[in-house]
Structure formats: C-alpha cells, structure tokens
Amino acid sequence: MKKIIWMMIDLLIAAVIMLMVWLVNYKVPHKWNSAEDTKQVSIEAETQTEIPVQSKENRQSYSSDLHEKFAEHFSNQTEITDTSYRSPDLSIDISYHQYDTGKLDNSENGKHTKYGTNISYVLADIYTADIHCIQTAFAQDTYGVGYSEKLSDMSARLQSVLAVNGDSYSNNRHKDNGTIIRNGTYYRNMPSDAETCVLNLDGTMDIYPPGPIDRQVLEEKRAWQSWIFGPSLLDDQGKAKTSFLTWDYIRQSHPRTAIGYYEPGHYCLLLVDGRQSASRGMFLDEMAAVFEQLGCRAAYNLDGGHCSFMTMQDQVINHPYKPEHEVQDGIFIMERSK
Amino acid sequence: MRKIRFLCMQAGVICSLILITAKILDWYNPYMDFSGHVVLAQLFLCADMIFLTVTFGKKRRKIRNR
C-alpha cells in the first residue's frame, strides 16, 4: 500500500513539474528580441548589410507589370460578395470542394478511422498587383512566445480581407529554429532542420532546404515573408512529391493550411477541414496532388490541426472541428493602404 | 543514509516519468523540444543513478563483510 502511495506521489510531482515546464516555457508570454534588435546592440561589432528597402521605382514597376498581367481579375471599384473580393490591387475567389478519397486513415491504431474517407476544403485563389497586400502578423502584435489571439480578431484589427493561420513560429523551441522574416523585418536567422518558404517582394516564392540560409541571399532577393513549418509539397517541376521532409505525426491525416504559388502575383491558400465525419483531413500526398492539379509551381504546408482557420471579412469560413481558438500568427490578404 | 537513498530512488522515478512524458510529447511535435527543456531532469537522473549505484555497492560490501 505504501509503495502505491509513493508511486502516486511520484506521478503527481512529475505531472506538476511538467506542467510548470509547459507553463513557464510555452504559455507565460515573454517577448523575444528580433534580429533587428540584436543588430542594433552589436552594430559596432560587425559591419551589417542594410536591409534593402524596395525602391519606389521598383515597386511601381512590379506593380504595373502585375496590374497589366492580371487586369481581367481586378476591378476599378471594390466589389465584395460572400465568396469573392475585387479591387484595383486584389482579387480573391473562394471555392468549396468535397470528395471521397475511399481511403481511411489507419494510423495511431485506427484512431482516425472514425472520421471516414471524405475530405472537404476551402480554396482561396488570390491575384495581387502588389506583394505588400500579402501581410503577416503576430498575435497581439508581439514577437515572442505565449502570445495568442483569435484569427478573426487579428483580421478585424488589421482590416484584412482574407486570413489564414501561419506557421505557429514560436512553437519551434530548438536553438536552431529557422529564419523568420515578416513584412520585410528579419526576426531571426538561424539554421533549421525544416524547409523554409520565402516569399520575395518581386512575387516569387522560394523553398530553401534545411540548414542555414545566407542572409545576404535573402536580402538580394528582397525576402518579404518567410515561414518555417513545412514540408514543401511539390518538386521543381510542380509535380506532387511522394516523400516529405517532416515527422510521422504530420504525415497522418489532419486539418491543414497551406500556401500555393503559381507565378508572381498569383497564389492560393488551401484550408482543409478535418477530424470530423464530413472531412477526415488530408494526408500530405493528397494535398500535394491538389496543388499539382491546380497547376502550382510551389506549395508549402503551414501549421494545421486545431490551428487551421480561414476568415473572410473577419468571419471564419471553413468548418473547424472545434470552436475557433487562438493562434500565434497569421497570413493576411489586405489592401496595401491599410 | 537509508532515507536519502529512498528519496533518491523516488527522485529517479520522478525524473524518468518526466523524461518519458517529454519524449511522448516531442513525438507529436518535435519542434516544441520538451526534451530540451527538461535536460536538468536528465542530468539529475544520471547523477542520481551514479549515487545509488555507489551507495548500493558500499551497502553490499558491508553486508558481505559481516
């Protein structure tokens, strides 16, 4: 009897310690210094290259190119419906899709089989004449750990048209936790064991393999946003990959969020519902196949599970399996003047 | 000494439970790096086991000498 009591006490103490570790390291909000802050501190120590600011002429030339190229998608005045948005710089079309894969998810000892074989997803087709319309934001406008906010609240705060969750950048607590660039600001530039997706100001999207990324290369390419979650879903020819650089849990079927790239100025955001009978969630190869069919040249998986939300005009437009909960960051498609 | 040994054994069990839990959580999301955040438990477990082994050896020698 005494042994059992001691075992229970051990269990309790271990649980309390783990709870404390989780609360202190992951839940109690604390700000992180961005790479720019660090740069200011050590500015005398080394010669730093300036972050190139896109010149007005360049910005205008990119913008006018894309305006002409995608003229048919834009409108002179803002037009809003439940599933579309048109303005002089932005065009968004939302479409809902559902199909039966005929394939059960037997992983985790059949825990997911109850969700069946159906999949439903929301696709946002986006044309923009200005890459500045693709913004990102941290929860509570703070770069750090322990900060979270509902996507719909963030969307309302930023007055965005369309929003999806991001890569939950602060979940990665390894020392080498990758490169984070948001709206042109470098928050960290560390090596990583995951692929990094970078959106450049000229509208191109690059996916970097694991390892360090040379900041000078990023600066030369005018990196505008970067995400570190992954994996990438398409190969260099735009074909669906069959093996993915990620861990086993992510390979199971899940609710998912992903970004696709067709060409500069043309992107898509994919939001897959999951963990419910109407939609079990997607495997990575299924999502890669969707992007291949769409004709994307690159596609990148963002954080999923209970973080997968898409909002249009501040309303959640996908069907999450639980009520909206708070996320750490998001991608916001918005008018550049906002 | 017996009390200290007993407490060290319990501490060993606690550290083991913490490390197993961290491993399981990291399987779901390795980015969270729970294992990296409970490194102290790992070090303590090592020291604890060395202490217990040494004191257990001493105890056995005492019994044998009797």
Coordinates of C-alpha atoms in Angstrom, one line a residue:
Chain A
M1 CA 0.0 0.0 0.0
K2 CA 2.8 2.4 1.0
K3 CA 4.5 1.7 -2.4
I4 CA 1.4 2.6 -4.3
I5 CA 1.0 5.8 -2.3
W6 CA 4.7 6.7 -3.1
M7 CA 4.1 5.9 -6.7
M8 CA 1.1 8.2 -6.8
I9 CA 3.1 10.9 -5.1
D10 CA 5.9 10.5 -7.8
L11 CA 3.4 10.7 -10.6
L12 CA 1.9 13.8 -9.1
I13 CA 5.2 15.5 -8.7
A14 CA 6.3 14.6 -12.2
A15 CA 2.9 16.0 -13.6
V16 CA 3.4 19.2 -11.6
I17 CA 6.9 19.6 -12.9
M18 CA 5.9 19.0 -16.5
L19 CA 3.0 21.5 -16.1
M20 CA 5.4 24.1 -14.7
V21 CA 7.8 23.5 -17.6
W22 CA 5.0 23.9 -20.1
L23 CA 3.6 27.0 -18.4
V24 CA 6.9 28.8 -18.0
N25 CA 8.4 27.9 -21.4
Y26 CA 5.4 27.9 -23.6
K27 CA 2.4 29.7 -22.0
V28 CA 3.7 32.6 -20.0
P29 CA 4.1 35.4 -22.5
H30 CA 7.6 36.7 -23.0
K31 CA 8.9 38.8 -25.8
W32 CA 11.8 37.7 -28.0
N33 CA 14.4 40.0 -29.3
S34 CA 14.2 40.3 -33.1
A35 CA 17.3 40.0 -35.2
E36 CA 17.0 43.7 -35.8
D37 CA 17.1 44.5 -32.1
T38 CA 20.2 42.3 -31.8
K39 CA 21.7 44.1 -34.7
Q40 CA 21.2 47.4 -33.0
V41 CA 23.0 46.2 -29.9
S42 CA 26.0 44.8 -31.8
I43 CA 26.1 47.3 -34.6
E44 CA 29.7 48.3 -33.8
A45 CA 30.9 44.8 -33.5
E46 CA 30.4 43.9 -37.2
T47 CA 29.6 45.6 -40.4
Q48 CA 26.0 44.9 -41.1
T49 CA 24.4 45.0 -44.5
E50 CA 21.4 47.2 -44.7
I51 CA 18.1 45.6 -45.4
P52 CA 17.2 46.7 -48.8
V53 CA 14.1 48.7 -49.0
Q54 CA 12.3 48.3 -52.2
S55 CA 12.8 51.4 -54.2
K56 CA 9.7 53.3 -55.2
E57 CA 10.5 52.9 -58.9
N58 CA 10.9 49.1 -58.5
R59 CA 7.7 48.8 -56.5
Q60 CA 5.9 50.8 -59.2
S61 CA 7.3 48.7 -62.0
Y62 CA 6.4 45.3 -60.3
S63 CA 3.0 46.7 -59.5
S64 CA 2.3 48.0 -63.0
D65 CA 3.5 44.7 -64.5
L66 CA 1.2 42.7 -62.4
H67 CA -1.7 45.2 -62.9
E68 CA -1.4 44.7 -66.7
K69 CA -0.9 41.0 -66.5
F70 CA -3.9 40.3 -64.3
A71 CA -6.0 43.2 -65.4
E72 CA -9.1 41.0 -66.0
H73 CA -9.1 39.9 -62.4
F74 CA -9.1 43.4 -60.8
S75 CA -11.9 46.0 -60.8
N76 CA -11.8 49.7 -60.6
Q77 CA -14.0 49.8 -57.6
T78 CA -14.2 47.4 -54.6
E79 CA -16.7 44.6 -55.2
I80 CA -17.5 42.3 -52.3
T81 CA -19.6 39.1 -52.3
D82 CA -19.7 36.2 -49.8
T83 CA -17.1 34.3 -51.9
S84 CA -15.2 37.0 -53.8
Y85 CA -13.4 40.3 -53.4
R86 CA -12.3 42.5 -56.2
S87 CA -10.4 45.8 -56.0
P88 CA -7.8 47.6 -58.1
D89 CA -5.0 45.7 -56.5
L90 CA -6.6 42.5 -55.2
S91 CA -8.7 39.7 -56.4
I92 CA -9.9 36.8 -54.2
D93 CA -12.2 33.9 -55.1
I94 CA -13.3 31.4 -52.5
S95 CA -14.4 27.9 -53.6
Y96 CA -15.6 25.0 -51.5
H97 CA -14.7 21.4 -52.5
Q98 CA -15.6 18.0 -51.3
Y99 CA -14.7 14.5 -52.4
D100 CA -14.5 11.0 -51.2
T101 CA -11.0 9.5 -51.2
G102 CA -12.1 6.0 -50.4
K103 CA -9.1 5.8 -48.1
L104 CA -9.3 5.5 -44.3
D105 CA -6.6 6.8 -42.1
N106 CA -5.5 3.7 -40.1
S107 CA -2.6 5.4 -38.3
E108 CA -2.5 5.6 -34.5
N109 CA -4.1 2.1 -34.1
G110 CA -7.1 3.2 -36.2
K111 CA -7.9 6.2 -34.0
H112 CA -8.7 8.2 -37.1
T113 CA -10.9 5.6 -38.9
K114 CA -14.0 7.0 -37.3
Y115 CA -13.6 10.2 -39.5
G116 CA -14.3 8.2 -42.6
T117 CA -12.9 8.9 -46.1
N118 CA -14.5 12.3 -47.1
I119 CA -12.4 15.4 -47.4
S120 CA -13.7 19.0 -47.7
Y121 CA -11.5 22.0 -48.2
V122 CA -11.7 25.7 -49.0
L123 CA -9.5 27.2 -51.7
A124 CA -8.8 30.9 -51.9
D125 CA -7.5 31.9 -55.3
I126 CA -5.6 35.2 -55.0
Y127 CA -4.3 37.7 -57.5
T128 CA -2.5 40.7 -56.4
A129 CA -0.8 43.6 -58.2
D130 CA 1.2 44.4 -55.1
I131 CA 3.0 41.9 -52.9
H132 CA 2.6 44.3 -50.0
C133 CA -1.0 43.1 -50.0
I134 CA 0.2 39.8 -48.5
Q135 CA 0.9 40.7 -44.9
T136 CA 1.6 38.7 -41.9
A137 CA 1.1 39.5 -38.2
F138 CA 1.9 38.1 -34.8
A139 CA -0.8 37.6 -32.2
Q140 CA -1.1 40.6 -30.0
D141 CA 1.3 42.3 -32.4
T142 CA 4.2 40.9 -30.4
Y143 CA 7.0 38.6 -31.5
G144 CA 7.5 36.2 -28.7
V145 CA 6.3 33.1 -27.0
G146 CA 3.0 32.7 -25.2
Y147 CA 1.1 35.3 -27.2
S148 CA -2.0 34.1 -29.0
E149 CA -5.1 35.7 -30.5
K150 CA -8.1 34.6 -32.5
L151 CA -7.6 34.9 -36.2
S152 CA -10.9 36.7 -36.6
D153 CA -9.8 39.3 -34.0
M154 CA -6.5 39.7 -35.7
S155 CA -8.2 40.0 -39.1
A156 CA -10.6 42.7 -37.7
R157 CA -7.6 44.5 -36.1
L158 CA -5.7 44.6 -39.4
Q159 CA -8.9 45.1 -41.5
S160 CA -7.8 42.3 -43.8
V161 CA -10.0 40.8 -46.5
L162 CA -8.8 37.2 -46.1
A163 CA -6.7 35.5 -43.4
V164 CA -5.4 32.1 -42.6
N165 CA -3.3 30.9 -39.7
G166 CA 0.5 30.9 -40.2
D167 CA 3.3 28.6 -39.1
S168 CA 3.0 29.0 -35.3
Y169 CA 6.5 30.3 -35.4
S170 CA 7.0 30.3 -31.6
N171 CA 6.3 26.6 -31.3
N172 CA 9.8 25.8 -32.5
R173 CA 11.8 26.0 -29.3
H174 CA 15.0 24.4 -30.7
K175 CA 18.1 26.6 -30.6
D176 CA 18.3 26.3 -34.4
N177 CA 14.7 27.3 -35.1
G178 CA 15.0 28.8 -38.6
T179 CA 14.6 32.1 -40.3
I180 CA 11.6 34.3 -39.6
I181 CA 11.1 37.3 -41.9
R182 CA 7.7 39.1 -41.5
N183 CA 6.7 42.1 -43.7
G184 CA 10.4 42.6 -44.6
T185 CA 11.7 42.6 -41.0
Y186 CA 14.2 39.9 -40.0
Y187 CA 13.2 38.4 -36.7
R188 CA 15.7 35.6 -36.6
N189 CA 18.1 34.0 -39.0
M190 CA 19.1 30.6 -37.6
P191 CA 19.7 27.3 -39.3
S192 CA 16.9 24.8 -39.3
D193 CA 16.2 21.2 -39.8
A194 CA 13.0 22.0 -41.7
E195 CA 12.4 23.6 -45.2
T196 CA 11.8 27.3 -45.2
C197 CA 9.3 29.0 -47.5
V198 CA 10.2 32.6 -48.6
L199 CA 8.0 35.0 -50.4
N200 CA 10.1 37.7 -52.2
L201 CA 9.0 41.2 -52.9
D202 CA 9.1 40.5 -56.7
G203 CA 6.3 38.0 -56.1
T204 CA 8.4 34.8 -56.5
M205 CA 8.4 32.1 -53.9
D206 CA 11.4 30.1 -52.9
I207 CA 11.6 27.0 -50.8
Y208 CA 15.0 26.5 -49.1
P209 CA 16.3 23.1 -47.9
P210 CA 17.1 22.5 -44.2
G211 CA 20.2 24.2 -42.9
P212 CA 21.4 27.8 -42.7
I213 CA 20.1 30.3 -45.2
D214 CA 22.6 33.0 -46.2
R215 CA 21.0 36.3 -45.1
Q216 CA 22.7 38.1 -48.0
V217 CA 21.0 35.9 -50.5
L218 CA 17.7 36.7 -48.8
E219 CA 18.4 40.4 -48.9
E220 CA 19.4 40.3 -52.5
K221 CA 16.2 38.5 -53.3
R222 CA 14.3 41.0 -51.2
A223 CA 12.6 38.5 -48.9
W224 CA 9.3 39.8 -47.7
Q225 CA 7.8 36.9 -45.7
S226 CA 9.2 33.5 -44.5
W227 CA 7.5 30.6 -42.9
I228 CA 9.1 27.7 -41.2
F229 CA 6.9 24.6 -40.8
G230 CA 6.7 22.6 -44.0
P231 CA 7.1 20.3 -45.7
S232 CA 7.1 21.5 -49.3
L233 CA 4.7 19.6 -51.3
L234 CA 5.8 19.9 -54.9
D235 CA 9.1 19.3 -56.7
D236 CA 10.9 21.7 -59.0
Q237 CA 8.7 20.6 -61.9
G238 CA 5.5 21.3 -60.0
K239 CA 4.8 17.6 -59.5
A240 CA 3.5 16.2 -56.2
K241 CA 6.2 14.9 -54.0
T242 CA 5.9 11.4 -52.7
S243 CA 8.2 11.7 -49.7
F244 CA 8.1 14.6 -47.3
L245 CA 10.6 16.1 -45.0
T246 CA 8.6 16.0 -41.8
W247 CA 7.9 13.8 -38.8
D248 CA 5.5 10.9 -38.5
Y249 CA 2.7 12.7 -36.7
I250 CA 2.4 15.3 -39.5
R251 CA 2.3 12.6 -42.1
Q252 CA -1.1 11.4 -40.7
S253 CA -4.4 12.9 -42.0
H254 CA -5.1 16.3 -40.3
P255 CA -6.9 19.6 -40.8
R256 CA -4.4 21.6 -42.8
T257 CA -3.4 25.0 -44.0
A258 CA -1.1 25.5 -47.0
I259 CA 0.0 28.2 -49.4
G260 CA 0.5 27.6 -53.1
Y261 CA 2.4 29.7 -55.7
Y262 CA 1.5 29.8 -59.4
E263 CA 3.6 32.8 -60.6
P264 CA 4.4 36.2 -59.2
G265 CA 1.2 37.9 -58.1
H266 CA -0.9 34.7 -58.3
Y267 CA -1.2 32.5 -55.2
C268 CA -3.7 30.3 -53.4
L269 CA -4.4 29.4 -49.8
L270 CA -5.8 26.0 -49.0
L271 CA -7.7 25.2 -45.9
V272 CA -8.6 21.6 -45.3
D273 CA -11.1 20.7 -42.6
G274 CA -10.6 17.5 -40.6
R275 CA -11.3 15.3 -37.6
Q276 CA -15.0 15.2 -38.3
S277 CA -17.2 12.8 -40.4
A278 CA -17.7 15.4 -43.2
S279 CA -13.9 15.7 -43.6
R280 CA -11.2 13.5 -42.1
G281 CA -8.4 15.8 -43.0
M282 CA -5.7 15.3 -45.7
F283 CA -2.6 13.3 -45.9
L284 CA 0.4 15.2 -47.3
D285 CA 0.4 13.3 -50.6
E286 CA -3.3 14.1 -51.1
M287 CA -2.7 17.8 -50.5
A288 CA 0.3 17.7 -52.8
A289 CA -1.9 16.2 -55.5
V290 CA -4.4 19.0 -55.1
F291 CA -1.7 21.6 -55.7
E292 CA -0.3 19.7 -58.7
Q293 CA -3.8 19.6 -60.2
L294 CA -4.2 23.3 -59.6
G295 CA -1.0 23.9 -61.5
C296 CA 1.0 25.5 -58.7
R297 CA 4.8 25.7 -59.1
A298 CA 5.4 25.5 -55.3
A299 CA 3.3 24.7 -52.3
Y300 CA 4.1 24.7 -48.6
N301 CA 2.3 23.2 -45.6
L302 CA 1.7 25.6 -42.7
D303 CA 0.6 24.7 -39.2
G304 CA -2.6 22.6 -39.1
G305 CA -4.7 20.7 -36.6
H306 CA -6.7 22.9 -34.3
C307 CA -4.9 26.0 -35.7
S308 CA -6.4 25.7 -39.2
F309 CA -8.7 28.6 -39.8
M310 CA -9.6 30.8 -42.7
T311 CA -11.5 34.0 -42.3
M312 CA -13.1 36.3 -44.9
Q313 CA -14.2 39.7 -43.8
D314 CA -13.4 38.6 -40.2
Q315 CA -15.7 35.6 -40.3
V316 CA -14.5 32.0 -40.1
I317 CA -15.4 30.4 -43.5
N318 CA -14.1 26.9 -43.0
H319 CA -15.7 24.3 -40.8
P320 CA -13.2 23.7 -37.9
Y321 CA -13.9 20.6 -35.7
K322 CA -13.7 22.8 -32.6
P323 CA -14.7 26.4 -31.9
E324 CA -12.2 29.0 -33.0
H325 CA -9.3 29.1 -30.8
E326 CA -6.3 31.4 -30.6
V327 CA -3.3 31.2 -32.9
Q328 CA 0.2 32.6 -32.8
D329 CA 0.3 34.3 -36.2
G330 CA -1.5 34.6 -39.5
I331 CA -1.3 35.5 -43.1
F332 CA -3.5 38.4 -44.1
I333 CA -4.5 39.4 -47.5
M334 CA -5.4 43.1 -47.4
E335 CA -5.4 46.4 -49.2
R336 CA -1.9 47.9 -49.2
S337 CA -3.2 51.3 -47.9
K338 CA -4.3 49.7 -44.6
Chain B
M1 CA 21.5 7.2 4.8
R2 CA 18.6 4.8 4.2
K3 CA 16.2 7.8 4.0
I4 CA 18.5 9.6 1.5
R5 CA 18.7 6.5 -0.7
F6 CA 14.9 6.2 -0.6
L7 CA 14.4 9.8 -1.6
C8 CA 16.9 9.4 -4.4
M9 CA 15.0 6.4 -5.7
Q10 CA 11.8 8.4 -5.7
A11 CA 13.6 11.3 -7.4
G12 CA 14.8 8.8 -10.1
V13 CA 11.3 7.6 -10.7
I14 CA 10.1 11.2 -11.0
C15 CA 12.8 12.2 -13.4
S16 CA 12.1 9.1 -15.5
L17 CA 8.4 9.9 -15.7
I18 CA 9.3 13.5 -16.8
L19 CA 11.7 12.3 -19.5
I20 CA 9.2 9.7 -20.8
T21 CA 6.4 12.3 -20.9
A22 CA 8.7 14.7 -22.7
K23 CA 9.6 12.1 -25.3
I24 CA 6.0 11.3 -26.0
L25 CA 5.1 15.0 -26.3
D26 CA 8.1 15.5 -28.7
W27 CA 6.8 12.7 -30.9
Y28 CA 3.7 14.7 -31.5
N29 CA 5.6 17.9 -32.2
P30 CA 9.4 17.7 -32.1
Y31 CA 9.6 21.5 -32.6
M32 CA 8.3 22.0 -29.1
D33 CA 11.5 20.4 -27.8
F34 CA 10.2 19.4 -24.5
S35 CA 13.2 17.0 -24.1
G36 CA 15.5 20.1 -24.5
H37 CA 13.6 21.8 -21.7
V38 CA 13.9 19.0 -19.2
V39 CA 17.6 18.5 -19.6
L40 CA 18.1 19.1 -15.9
A41 CA 15.9 16.1 -15.2
Q42 CA 18.2 14.0 -17.4
L43 CA 21.3 15.2 -15.7
F44 CA 19.8 14.7 -12.3
L45 CA 18.8 11.2 -13.2
C46 CA 22.3 10.4 -14.3
A47 CA 23.8 11.8 -11.0
D48 CA 21.1 10.0 -9.0
M49 CA 21.8 6.7 -10.6
I50 CA 25.5 7.0 -10.0
F51 CA 24.9 7.9 -6.4
L52 CA 22.5 5.0 -5.9
T53 CA 24.9 2.5 -7.6
V54 CA 27.9 3.7 -5.5
T55 CA 25.9 3.6 -2.2
F56 CA 24.4 0.2 -3.1
G57 CA 27.9 -1.2 -3.7
K58 CA 29.0 0.1 -0.4
K59 CA 26.0 -1.4 1.3
R60 CA 26.6 -4.8 -0.4
R61 CA 30.3 -4.8 0.7
K62 CA 29.2 -4.0 4.3
I63 CA 26.8 -7.0 4.3
R64 CA 29.4 -9.3 2.8
N65 CA 32.0 -8.2 5.4
R66 CA 29.6 -9.0 8.2

